[in-house]
Coordinates of C-alpha atoms and ligand atoms in Angstrom, one line a residue:
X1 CA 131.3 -95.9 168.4
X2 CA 134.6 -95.0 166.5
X3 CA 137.1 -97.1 168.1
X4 CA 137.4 -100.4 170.2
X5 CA 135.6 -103.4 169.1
X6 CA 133.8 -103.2 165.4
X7 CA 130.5 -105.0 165.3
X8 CA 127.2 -105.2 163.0
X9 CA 123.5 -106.3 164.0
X10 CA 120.6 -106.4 162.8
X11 CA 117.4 -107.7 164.0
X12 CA 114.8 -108.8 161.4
X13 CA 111.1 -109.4 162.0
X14 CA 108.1 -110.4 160.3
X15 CA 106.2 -107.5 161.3
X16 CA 108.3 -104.7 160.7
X17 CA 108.2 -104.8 157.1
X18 CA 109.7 -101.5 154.6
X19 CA 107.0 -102.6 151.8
X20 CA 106.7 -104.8 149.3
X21 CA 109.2 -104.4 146.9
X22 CA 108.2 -103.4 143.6
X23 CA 110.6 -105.4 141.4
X24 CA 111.4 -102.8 139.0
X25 CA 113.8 -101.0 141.2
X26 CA 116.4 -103.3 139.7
X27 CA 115.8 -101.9 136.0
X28 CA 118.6 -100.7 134.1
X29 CA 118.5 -97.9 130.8
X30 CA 119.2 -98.3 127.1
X31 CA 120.2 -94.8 125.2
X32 CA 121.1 -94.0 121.9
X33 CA 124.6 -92.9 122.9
X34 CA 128.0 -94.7 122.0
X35 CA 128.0 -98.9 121.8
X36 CA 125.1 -99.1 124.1
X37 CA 122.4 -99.8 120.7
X38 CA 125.2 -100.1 118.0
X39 CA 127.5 -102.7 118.6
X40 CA 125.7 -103.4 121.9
X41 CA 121.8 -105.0 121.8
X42 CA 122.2 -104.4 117.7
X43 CA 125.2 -106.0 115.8
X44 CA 124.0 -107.7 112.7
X45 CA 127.0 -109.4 111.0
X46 CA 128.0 -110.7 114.8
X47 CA 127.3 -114.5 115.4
X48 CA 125.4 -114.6 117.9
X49 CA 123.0 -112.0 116.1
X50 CA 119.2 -113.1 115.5
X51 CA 117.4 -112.9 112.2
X52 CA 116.5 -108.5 113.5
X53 CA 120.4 -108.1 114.2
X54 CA 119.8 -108.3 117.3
X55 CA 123.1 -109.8 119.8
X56 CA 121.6 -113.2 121.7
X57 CA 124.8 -113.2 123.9
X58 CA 123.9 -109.9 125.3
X59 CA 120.1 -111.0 125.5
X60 CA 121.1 -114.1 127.6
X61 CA 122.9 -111.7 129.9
X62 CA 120.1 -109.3 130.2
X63 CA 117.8 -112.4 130.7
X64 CA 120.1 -113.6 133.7
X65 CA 119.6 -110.8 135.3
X66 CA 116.6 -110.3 135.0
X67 CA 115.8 -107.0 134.2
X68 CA 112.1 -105.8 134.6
X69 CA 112.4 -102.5 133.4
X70 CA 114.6 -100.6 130.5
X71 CA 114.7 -96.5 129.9
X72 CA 114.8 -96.0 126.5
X73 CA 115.3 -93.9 124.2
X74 CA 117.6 -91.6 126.4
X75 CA 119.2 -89.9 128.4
X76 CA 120.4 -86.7 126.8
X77 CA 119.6 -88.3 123.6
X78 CA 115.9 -87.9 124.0
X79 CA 116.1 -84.1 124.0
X80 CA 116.4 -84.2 120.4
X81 CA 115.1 -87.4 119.3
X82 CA 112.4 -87.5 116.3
X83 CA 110.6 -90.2 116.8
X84 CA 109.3 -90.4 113.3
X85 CA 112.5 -91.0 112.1
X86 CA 113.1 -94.4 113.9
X87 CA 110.0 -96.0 112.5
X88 CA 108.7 -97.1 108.9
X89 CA 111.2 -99.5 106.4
X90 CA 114.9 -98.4 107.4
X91 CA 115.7 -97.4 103.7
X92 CA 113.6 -94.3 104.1
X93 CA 114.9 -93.6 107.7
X94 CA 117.1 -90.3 107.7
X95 CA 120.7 -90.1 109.1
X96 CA 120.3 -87.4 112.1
X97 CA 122.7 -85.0 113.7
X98 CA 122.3 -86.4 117.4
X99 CA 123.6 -83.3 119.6
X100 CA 124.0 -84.5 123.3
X101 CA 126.5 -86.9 122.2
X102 CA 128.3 -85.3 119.0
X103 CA 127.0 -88.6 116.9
X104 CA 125.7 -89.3 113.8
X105 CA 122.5 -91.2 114.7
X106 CA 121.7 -93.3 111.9
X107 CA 118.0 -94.7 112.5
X108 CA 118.8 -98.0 112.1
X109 CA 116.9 -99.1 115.3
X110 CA 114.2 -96.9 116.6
X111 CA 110.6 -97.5 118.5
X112 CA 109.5 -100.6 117.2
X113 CA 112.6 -102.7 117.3
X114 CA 113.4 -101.3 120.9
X115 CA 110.2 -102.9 121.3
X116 CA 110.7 -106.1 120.0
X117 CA 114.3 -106.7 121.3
X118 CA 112.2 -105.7 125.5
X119 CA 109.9 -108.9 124.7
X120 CA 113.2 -110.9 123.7
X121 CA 114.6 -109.7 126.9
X122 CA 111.7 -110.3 129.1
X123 CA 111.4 -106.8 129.9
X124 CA 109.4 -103.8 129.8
X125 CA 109.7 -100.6 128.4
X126 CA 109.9 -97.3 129.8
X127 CA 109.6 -94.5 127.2
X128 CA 110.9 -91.0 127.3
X129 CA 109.1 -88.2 125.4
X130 CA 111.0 -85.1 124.0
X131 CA 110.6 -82.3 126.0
X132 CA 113.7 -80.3 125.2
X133 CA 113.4 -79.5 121.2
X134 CA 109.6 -80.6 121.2
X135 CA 106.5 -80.8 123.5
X136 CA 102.6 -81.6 124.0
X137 CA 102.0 -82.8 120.0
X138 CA 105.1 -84.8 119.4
X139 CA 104.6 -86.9 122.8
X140 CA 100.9 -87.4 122.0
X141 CA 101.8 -88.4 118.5
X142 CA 104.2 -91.0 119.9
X143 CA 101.9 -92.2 122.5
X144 CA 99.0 -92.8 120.4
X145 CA 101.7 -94.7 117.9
X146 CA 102.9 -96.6 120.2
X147 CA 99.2 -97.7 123.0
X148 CA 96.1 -96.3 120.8
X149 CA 95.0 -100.4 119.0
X150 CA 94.2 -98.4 115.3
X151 CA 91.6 -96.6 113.3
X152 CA 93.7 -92.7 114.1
X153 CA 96.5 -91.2 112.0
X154 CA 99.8 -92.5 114.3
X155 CA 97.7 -96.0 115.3
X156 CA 97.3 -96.5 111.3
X157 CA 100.6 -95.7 110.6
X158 CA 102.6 -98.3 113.3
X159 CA 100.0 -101.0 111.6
X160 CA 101.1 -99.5 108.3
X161 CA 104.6 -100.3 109.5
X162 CA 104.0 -104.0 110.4
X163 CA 102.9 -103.8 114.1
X164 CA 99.6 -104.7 114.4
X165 CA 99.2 -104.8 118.1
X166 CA 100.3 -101.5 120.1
X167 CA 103.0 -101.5 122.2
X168 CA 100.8 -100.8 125.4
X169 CA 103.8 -99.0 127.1
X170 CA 102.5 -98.0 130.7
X171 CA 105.6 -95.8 131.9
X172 CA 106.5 -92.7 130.3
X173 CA 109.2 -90.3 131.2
X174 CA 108.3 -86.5 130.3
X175 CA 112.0 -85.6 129.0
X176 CA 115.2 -86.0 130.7
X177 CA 117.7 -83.9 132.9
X178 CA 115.7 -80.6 132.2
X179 CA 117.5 -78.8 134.6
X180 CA 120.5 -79.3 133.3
X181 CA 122.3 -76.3 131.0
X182 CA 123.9 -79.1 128.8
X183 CA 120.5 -80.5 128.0
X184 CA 119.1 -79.7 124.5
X185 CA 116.2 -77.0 125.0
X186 CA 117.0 -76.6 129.1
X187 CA 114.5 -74.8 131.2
X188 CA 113.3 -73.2 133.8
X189 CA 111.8 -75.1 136.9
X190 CA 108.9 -73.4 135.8
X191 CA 108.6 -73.3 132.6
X192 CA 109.5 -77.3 132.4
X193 CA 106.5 -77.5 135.3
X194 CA 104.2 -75.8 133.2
X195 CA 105.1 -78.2 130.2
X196 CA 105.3 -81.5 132.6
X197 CA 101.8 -80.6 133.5
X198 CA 100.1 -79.5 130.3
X199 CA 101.7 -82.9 128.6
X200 CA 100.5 -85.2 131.2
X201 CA 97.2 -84.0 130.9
X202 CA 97.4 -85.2 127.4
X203 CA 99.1 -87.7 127.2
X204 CA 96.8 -89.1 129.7
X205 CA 93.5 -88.1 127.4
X206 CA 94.6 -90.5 125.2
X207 CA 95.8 -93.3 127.9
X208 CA 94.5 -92.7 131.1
X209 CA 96.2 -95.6 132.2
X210 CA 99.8 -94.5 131.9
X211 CA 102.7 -93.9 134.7
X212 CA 104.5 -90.8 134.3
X213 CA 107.6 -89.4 135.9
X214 CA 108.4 -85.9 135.8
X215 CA 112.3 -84.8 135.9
X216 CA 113.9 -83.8 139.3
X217 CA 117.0 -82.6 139.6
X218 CA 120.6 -84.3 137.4
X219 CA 122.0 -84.3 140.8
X220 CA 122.3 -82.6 143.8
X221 CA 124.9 -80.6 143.1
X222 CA 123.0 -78.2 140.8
X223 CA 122.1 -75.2 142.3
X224 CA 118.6 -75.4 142.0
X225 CA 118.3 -78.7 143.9
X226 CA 115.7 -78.8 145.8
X227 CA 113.9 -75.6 144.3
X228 CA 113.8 -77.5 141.1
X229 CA 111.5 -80.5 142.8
X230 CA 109.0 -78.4 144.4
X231 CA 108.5 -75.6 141.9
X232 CA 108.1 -78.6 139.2
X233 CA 105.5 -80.7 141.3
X234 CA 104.0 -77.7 142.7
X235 CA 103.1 -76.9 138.9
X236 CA 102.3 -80.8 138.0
X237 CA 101.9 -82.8 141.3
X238 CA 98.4 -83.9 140.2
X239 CA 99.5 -85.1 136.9
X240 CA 102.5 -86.7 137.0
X241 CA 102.8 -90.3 139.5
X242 CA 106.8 -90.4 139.8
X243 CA 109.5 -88.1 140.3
X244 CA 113.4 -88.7 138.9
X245 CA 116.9 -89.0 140.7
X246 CA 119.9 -89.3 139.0
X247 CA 123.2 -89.6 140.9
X248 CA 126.7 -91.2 139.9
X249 CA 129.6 -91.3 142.1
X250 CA 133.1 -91.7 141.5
X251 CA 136.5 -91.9 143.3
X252 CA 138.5 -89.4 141.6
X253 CA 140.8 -89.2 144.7
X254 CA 141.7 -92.8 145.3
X255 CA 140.4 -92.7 148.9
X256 CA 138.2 -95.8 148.7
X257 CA 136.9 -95.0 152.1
X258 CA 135.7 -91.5 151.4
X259 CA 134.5 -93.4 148.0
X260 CA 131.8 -96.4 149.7
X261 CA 130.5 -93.7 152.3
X262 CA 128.8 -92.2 149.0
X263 CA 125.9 -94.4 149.4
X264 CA 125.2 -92.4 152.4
X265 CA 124.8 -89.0 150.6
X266 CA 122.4 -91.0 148.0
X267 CA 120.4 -92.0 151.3
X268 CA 120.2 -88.2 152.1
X269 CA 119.4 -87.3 148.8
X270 CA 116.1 -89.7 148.7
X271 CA 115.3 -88.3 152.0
X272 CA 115.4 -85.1 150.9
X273 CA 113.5 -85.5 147.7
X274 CA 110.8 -87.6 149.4
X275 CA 110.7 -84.7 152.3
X276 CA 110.0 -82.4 149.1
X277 CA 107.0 -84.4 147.8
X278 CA 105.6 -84.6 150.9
X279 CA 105.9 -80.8 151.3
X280 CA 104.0 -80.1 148.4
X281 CA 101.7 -82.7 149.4
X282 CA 101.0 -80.7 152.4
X283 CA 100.8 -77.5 151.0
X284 CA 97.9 -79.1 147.9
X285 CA 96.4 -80.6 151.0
X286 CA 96.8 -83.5 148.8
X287 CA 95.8 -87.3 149.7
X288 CA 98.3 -88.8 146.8
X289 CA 102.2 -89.7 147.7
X290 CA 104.6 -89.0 145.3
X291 CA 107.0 -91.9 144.3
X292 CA 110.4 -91.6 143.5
X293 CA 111.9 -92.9 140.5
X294 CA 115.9 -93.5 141.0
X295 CA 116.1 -93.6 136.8
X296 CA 119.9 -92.9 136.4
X297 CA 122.2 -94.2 138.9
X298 CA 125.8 -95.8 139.0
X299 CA 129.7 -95.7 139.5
X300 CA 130.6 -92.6 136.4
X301 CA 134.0 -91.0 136.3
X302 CA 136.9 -93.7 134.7
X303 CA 136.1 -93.1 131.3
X304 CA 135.5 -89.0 131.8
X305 CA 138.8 -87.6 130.9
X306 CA 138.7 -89.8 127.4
X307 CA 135.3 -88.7 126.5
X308 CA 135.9 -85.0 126.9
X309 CA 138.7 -85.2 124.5
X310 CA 136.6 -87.8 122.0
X311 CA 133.1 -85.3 122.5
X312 CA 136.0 -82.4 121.9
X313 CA 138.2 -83.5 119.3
X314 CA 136.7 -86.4 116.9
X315 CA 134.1 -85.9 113.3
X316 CA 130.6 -86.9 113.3
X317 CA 130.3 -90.6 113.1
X318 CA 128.1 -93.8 114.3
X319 CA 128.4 -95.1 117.7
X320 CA 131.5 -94.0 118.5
X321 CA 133.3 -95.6 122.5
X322 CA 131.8 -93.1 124.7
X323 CA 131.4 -93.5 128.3
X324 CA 132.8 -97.1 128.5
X325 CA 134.1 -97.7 132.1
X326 CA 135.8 -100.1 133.0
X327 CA 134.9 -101.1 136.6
X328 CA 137.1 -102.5 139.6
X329 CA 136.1 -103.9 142.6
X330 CA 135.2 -101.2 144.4
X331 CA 133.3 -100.3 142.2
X332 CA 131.0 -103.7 142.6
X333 CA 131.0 -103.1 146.5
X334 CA 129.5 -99.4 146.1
X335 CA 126.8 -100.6 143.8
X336 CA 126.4 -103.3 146.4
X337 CA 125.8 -100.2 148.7
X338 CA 123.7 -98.3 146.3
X339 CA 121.1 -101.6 145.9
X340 CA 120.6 -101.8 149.9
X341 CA 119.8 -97.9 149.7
X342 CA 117.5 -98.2 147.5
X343 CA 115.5 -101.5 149.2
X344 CA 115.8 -99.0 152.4
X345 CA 113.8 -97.2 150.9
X346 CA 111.6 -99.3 149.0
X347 CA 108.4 -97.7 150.4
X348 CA 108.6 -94.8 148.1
X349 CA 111.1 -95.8 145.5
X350 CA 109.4 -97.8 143.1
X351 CA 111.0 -97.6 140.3
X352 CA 115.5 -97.3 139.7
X353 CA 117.5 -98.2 136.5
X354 CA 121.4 -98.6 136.5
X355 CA 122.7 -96.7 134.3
X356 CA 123.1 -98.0 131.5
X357 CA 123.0 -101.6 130.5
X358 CA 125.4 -102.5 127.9
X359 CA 128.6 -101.5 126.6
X360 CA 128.0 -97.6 128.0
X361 CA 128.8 -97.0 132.1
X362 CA 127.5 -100.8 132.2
X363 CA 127.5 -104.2 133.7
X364 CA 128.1 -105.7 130.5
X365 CA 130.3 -105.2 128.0
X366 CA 130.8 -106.4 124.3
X367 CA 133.4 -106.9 121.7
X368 CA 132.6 -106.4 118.2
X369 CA 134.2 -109.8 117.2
X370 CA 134.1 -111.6 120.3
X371 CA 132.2 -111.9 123.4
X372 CA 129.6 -110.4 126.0
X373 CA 131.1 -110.3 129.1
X374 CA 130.3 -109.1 132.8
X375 CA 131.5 -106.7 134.3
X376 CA 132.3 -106.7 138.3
X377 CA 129.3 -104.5 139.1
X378 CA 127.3 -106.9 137.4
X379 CA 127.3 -109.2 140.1
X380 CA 125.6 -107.4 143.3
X381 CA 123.2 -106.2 140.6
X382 CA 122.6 -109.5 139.5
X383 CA 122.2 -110.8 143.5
X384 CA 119.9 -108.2 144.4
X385 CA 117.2 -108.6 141.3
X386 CA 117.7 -112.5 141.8
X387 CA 117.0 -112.6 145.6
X388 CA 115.8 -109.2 146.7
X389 CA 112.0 -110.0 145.4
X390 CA 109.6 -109.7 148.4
X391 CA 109.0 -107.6 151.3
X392 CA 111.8 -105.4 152.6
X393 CA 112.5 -105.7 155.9
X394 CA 113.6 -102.8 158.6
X395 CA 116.8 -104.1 159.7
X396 CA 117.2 -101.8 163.2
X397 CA 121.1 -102.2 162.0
X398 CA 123.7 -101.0 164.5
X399 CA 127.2 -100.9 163.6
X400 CA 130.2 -99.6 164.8
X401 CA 131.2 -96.0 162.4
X402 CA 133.7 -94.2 161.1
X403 CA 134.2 -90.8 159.2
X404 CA 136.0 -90.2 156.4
X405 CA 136.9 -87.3 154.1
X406 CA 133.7 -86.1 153.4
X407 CA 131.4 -87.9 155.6
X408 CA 130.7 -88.4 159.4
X409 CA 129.3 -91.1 161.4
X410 CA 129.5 -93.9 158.4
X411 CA 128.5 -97.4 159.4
X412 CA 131.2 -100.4 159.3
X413 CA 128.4 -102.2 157.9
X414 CA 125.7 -101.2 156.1
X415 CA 122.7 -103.9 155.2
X416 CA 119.3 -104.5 154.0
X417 CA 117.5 -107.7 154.5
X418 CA 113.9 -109.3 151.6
X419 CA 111.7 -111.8 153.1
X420 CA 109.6 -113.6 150.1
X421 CA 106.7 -114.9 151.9
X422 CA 105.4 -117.0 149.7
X423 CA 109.1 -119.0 149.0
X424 CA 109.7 -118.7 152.3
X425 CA 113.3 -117.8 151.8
X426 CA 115.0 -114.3 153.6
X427 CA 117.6 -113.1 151.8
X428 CA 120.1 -110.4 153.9
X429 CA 122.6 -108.3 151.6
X430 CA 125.8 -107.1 153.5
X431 CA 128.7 -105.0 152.8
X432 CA 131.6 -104.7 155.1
X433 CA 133.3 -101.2 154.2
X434 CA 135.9 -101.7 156.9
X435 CA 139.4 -102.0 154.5
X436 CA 141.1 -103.5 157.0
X437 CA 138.5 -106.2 159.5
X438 CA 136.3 -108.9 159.5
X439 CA 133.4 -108.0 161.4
X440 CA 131.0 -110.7 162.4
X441 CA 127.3 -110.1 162.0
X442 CA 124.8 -110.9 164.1
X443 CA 121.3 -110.6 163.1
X444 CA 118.1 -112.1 165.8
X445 CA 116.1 -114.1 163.0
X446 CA 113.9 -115.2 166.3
X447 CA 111.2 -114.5 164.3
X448 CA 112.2 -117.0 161.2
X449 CA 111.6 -120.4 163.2
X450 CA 112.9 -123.3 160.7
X451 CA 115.2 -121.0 158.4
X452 CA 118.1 -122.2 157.3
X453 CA 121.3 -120.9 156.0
X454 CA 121.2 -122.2 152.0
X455 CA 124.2 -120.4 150.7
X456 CA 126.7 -117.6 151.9
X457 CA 127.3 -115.6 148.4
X458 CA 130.8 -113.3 148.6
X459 CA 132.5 -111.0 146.3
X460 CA 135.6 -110.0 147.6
X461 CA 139.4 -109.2 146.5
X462 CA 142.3 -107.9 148.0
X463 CA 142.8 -105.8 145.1
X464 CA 140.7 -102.6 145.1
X465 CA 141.5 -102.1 141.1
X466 CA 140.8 -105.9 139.9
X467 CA 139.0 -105.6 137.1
X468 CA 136.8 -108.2 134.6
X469 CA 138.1 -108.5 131.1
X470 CA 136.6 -110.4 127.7
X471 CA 139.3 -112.8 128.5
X472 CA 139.7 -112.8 132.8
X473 CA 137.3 -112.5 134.9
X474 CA 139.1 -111.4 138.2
X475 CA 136.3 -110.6 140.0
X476 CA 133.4 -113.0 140.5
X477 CA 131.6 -114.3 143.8
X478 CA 131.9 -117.2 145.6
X479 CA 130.0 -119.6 148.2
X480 CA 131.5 -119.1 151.6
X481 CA 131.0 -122.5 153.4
X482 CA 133.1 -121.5 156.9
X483 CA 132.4 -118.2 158.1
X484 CA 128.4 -118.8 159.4
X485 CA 126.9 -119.9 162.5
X486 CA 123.3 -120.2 163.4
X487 CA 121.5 -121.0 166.4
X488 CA 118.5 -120.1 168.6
X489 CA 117.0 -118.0 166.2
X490 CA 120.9 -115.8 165.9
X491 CA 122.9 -116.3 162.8
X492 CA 126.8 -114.6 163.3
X493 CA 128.3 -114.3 159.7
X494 CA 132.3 -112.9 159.3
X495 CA 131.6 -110.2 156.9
X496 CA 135.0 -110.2 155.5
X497 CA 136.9 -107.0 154.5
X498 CA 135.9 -104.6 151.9
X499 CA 133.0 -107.4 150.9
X500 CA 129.7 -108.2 149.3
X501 CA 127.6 -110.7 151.3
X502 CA 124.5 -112.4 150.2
X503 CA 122.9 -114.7 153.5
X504 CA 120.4 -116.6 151.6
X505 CA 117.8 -118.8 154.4
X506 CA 115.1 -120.9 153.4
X507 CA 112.7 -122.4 155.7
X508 CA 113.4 -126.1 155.7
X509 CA 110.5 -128.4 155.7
Ligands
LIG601 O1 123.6 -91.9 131.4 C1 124.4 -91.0 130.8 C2 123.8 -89.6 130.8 O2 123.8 -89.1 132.1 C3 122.4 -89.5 130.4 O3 122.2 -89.3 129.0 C4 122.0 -88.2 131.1 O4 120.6 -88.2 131.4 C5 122.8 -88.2 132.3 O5 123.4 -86.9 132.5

């Protein structure tokens, strides 16, 4: 329905349950590229910084919102990344030519302080190996540096270095973005399937406990998407457990509409890759599923014109700005839209990281004499790994659509909806893309006896372009105490306009 009356609803049951969600969809990515290690986790000199240099504002951020999983070391960055430079006493570390991002990399932290600064973060590693300028050896080497307990060359060698206990790093990315003719040592579907293959199979002769995720496409705009996914996993479906996506949307047009439908083409690109897998799957008469890994997503484009001309027109040197956008509103409400797709379809994505974390296309953001500070898309990414823990729900959402630019048939309202069990709490995320209406939604919770409404969480602002500062923070949620109603079982919340909603229910005792 395009005109008249514009309406949401949803019905949520016990029964009709997504999956479990595995919680490390709401990880988040940590490359060697501008302030995002420099100046970002790693500022010794700041005051806040720990007795390994290491920023605690930034940690207490990370920690509130509690990230479960962190890419690391890139990116592009990984393409050329030796590995055996970043280890062993920092005196003796080389100062590297790092090529994706025209930087001088200077060694300072590598492999086993990423380590350390994860456990100070609560999280968990996931490692990428370098499968543009290197291959099979150079991953084994790392791998058996970082998991194999000692007694062997590399194991010796981390113990040498200080680190008696390995690493035991489960998730390992073979390379990044290999499709991609910007990538360092870019190939061929092919010949990057052959390599994917041959380097699983190693890798997991040493650890046959690992998770690896072979590369899919940059995005699906390059011309070999979705040749690129079944060529690769028809060379390495039975060695590899994940497969990438990486998409980042923008709003170069100002046509905010056109912009928020966008969660609707990375909804058809996880249908497509999934309808890839399962292809293969069919065609290997295989009984194994393919899961997708959504390792590189976000809002990209404010900071692009800058960094052409900095990438273009600046000399070598360490951490330079790159790639640090400064996000509006809309901005939050898209990322909003991006964490319900991804709990839609949390049966087969098990694993997503915002890209990236700190200081680079990020949710937070430091000064070098001041402050870490959140940005606005820090919030619905701080809602959804806070209350989105559980089982997703099918929703059966209806809403009244529109169309814009570039899409047809977009929902007013778009929602996903976690029931934790074992807390007994149901937690429904909302956004209203309407510009201009409230639209009141109703969702049947008939099958949640004794739920009740605990808090209505809103982020909303009539300005499209607000922004977060070190010093203002414009955009920020709120508990809506007026816009809710619930009884017999049917809760009607006012979704205001162009808004964020988090309907947290507990049952009450
Ligand atoms: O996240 C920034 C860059 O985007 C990554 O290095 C690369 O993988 C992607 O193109």
């Amino acid at each position: 329905m395009k005109s008249g009356k514009k309406f949401a609803r949803i019905t949520l049951d016990k029964d009709f349950q997504i999956s479990p969600v595995d919680k490390r969809i709401y990880g988040s990515f940590i490359e060697h590229l501008g302030r995002a290690v420099y100046g970002g986790i790693y500022q010794p000199g700041h005051p806040s910084a720990d007795g390994e240099g290491f920023r605690q504002d930034v940690l207490d951020l990370v920690k509130e919102l509690g990230v479960p999983i962190v890419r690391y070391p890139g990116g592009n960055f990984v393409s050329n990344f030796y590995w055996e430079d970043s280890v062993g006493p920092v005196a003796d570390r080389p100062r590297r030519l790092e090529l994706a991002w025209r930087s001088t990399e200077p060694n300072l932290i590598g492999v086993n302080e990423f380590a350390s600064w994860a456990k100070k973060a609560e999280t968990q590693v996931m490692m990428a190996v370098n499968l543009g300028t290197r291959g099979i050896e150079a991953a084994c080497n790392l791998l058996e540096y970082c998991n194999h307990p000692s007694g062997t060359k590399y194991s010796d060698l981390r113990i040498s270095h200080g680190i008696k206990n390995p690493h035991r790093i489960k998730t390992w990315c073979l390379g990044n973005e290999m499709d991609g003719p910007w990538q360092t040592g870019h190939k061929t579907a092919y010949e990057y399937g052959r390599l994917a293959d041959e380097t699983a199979k190693a890798m997991r002769q040493i650890d046959p406990s690992l998770e690896l995720v072979a590369c899919g496409s940059s995005n699906t705009n390059m011309p070999t998407y979705p040749q690129w996914e079944a060529t690769v996993l028809e060379e390495a479906y039975d060695s590899v457990d994940f497969i990438s996506l990486h998409t980042y949307y923008g709003n170069r047009f100002h046509d905010t509409a056109n912009f928020l439908a966008q969660s609707d083409d990375m909804d058809h690109f996880i249908k497509t890759v999934i309808a890839t897998c399962d292809f293969v799957k069919a065609k290997k008469r295989s009984k194994k599923d393919i899961m997708l890994s959504f390792d590189e997503w976000n809002v990209w484009f404010h900071a692009n014109e800058a960094d052409d001309d900095t990438m273009k027109n600046r000399p070598w040197s360490v951490a330079p700005r790159l790639l640090e956008d400064q996000y509006d509103f809309e901005d939050a409400l898209l990322v909003g839209l991006m964490l319900i797709t991804l709990l839609k379809h949390s049966d087969r994505v098990r694993m997503a990281c915002m890209a990236q974390l700190v200081n680079v296309i990020a949710p937070i953001m430091t000064e070098e004499n001041g402050p870490a500070w959140r940005q606005t898309i820090y919030y619905p990414y701080l809602h959804a790994s806070r209350y989105g823990r559980g089982i997703a729900l099918e929703t059966a959402l209806r809403s009244s659509r529109h169309d814009t630019l570039d899409y047809t048939d977009v929902t007013d309202v778009d929602a996903a909806a976690v029931w934790d069990n074992e807390g007994e709490a149901l937690t429904i995320f909302a956004v209203n893309r309407d510009l201009s209406e409230d639209i009141t939604l109703e969702a049947d919770l008939r099958s949640f006896p004794g739920y009740q409404l605990l808090e209505h969480l809103v982020l909303e602002n009539p300005d499209m372009g607000a922004v977060n500062t070190a010093e203002k923070e414009a955009v920020c949620p709120h508990a809506a105490t007026d816009r809710n109603q619930l009884a017999d079982g049917i809760l009607r919340a006012k979704l205001a306009p162009a808004s964020w909603n988090v309907l947290r229910l507990k049952k009450s005792i």
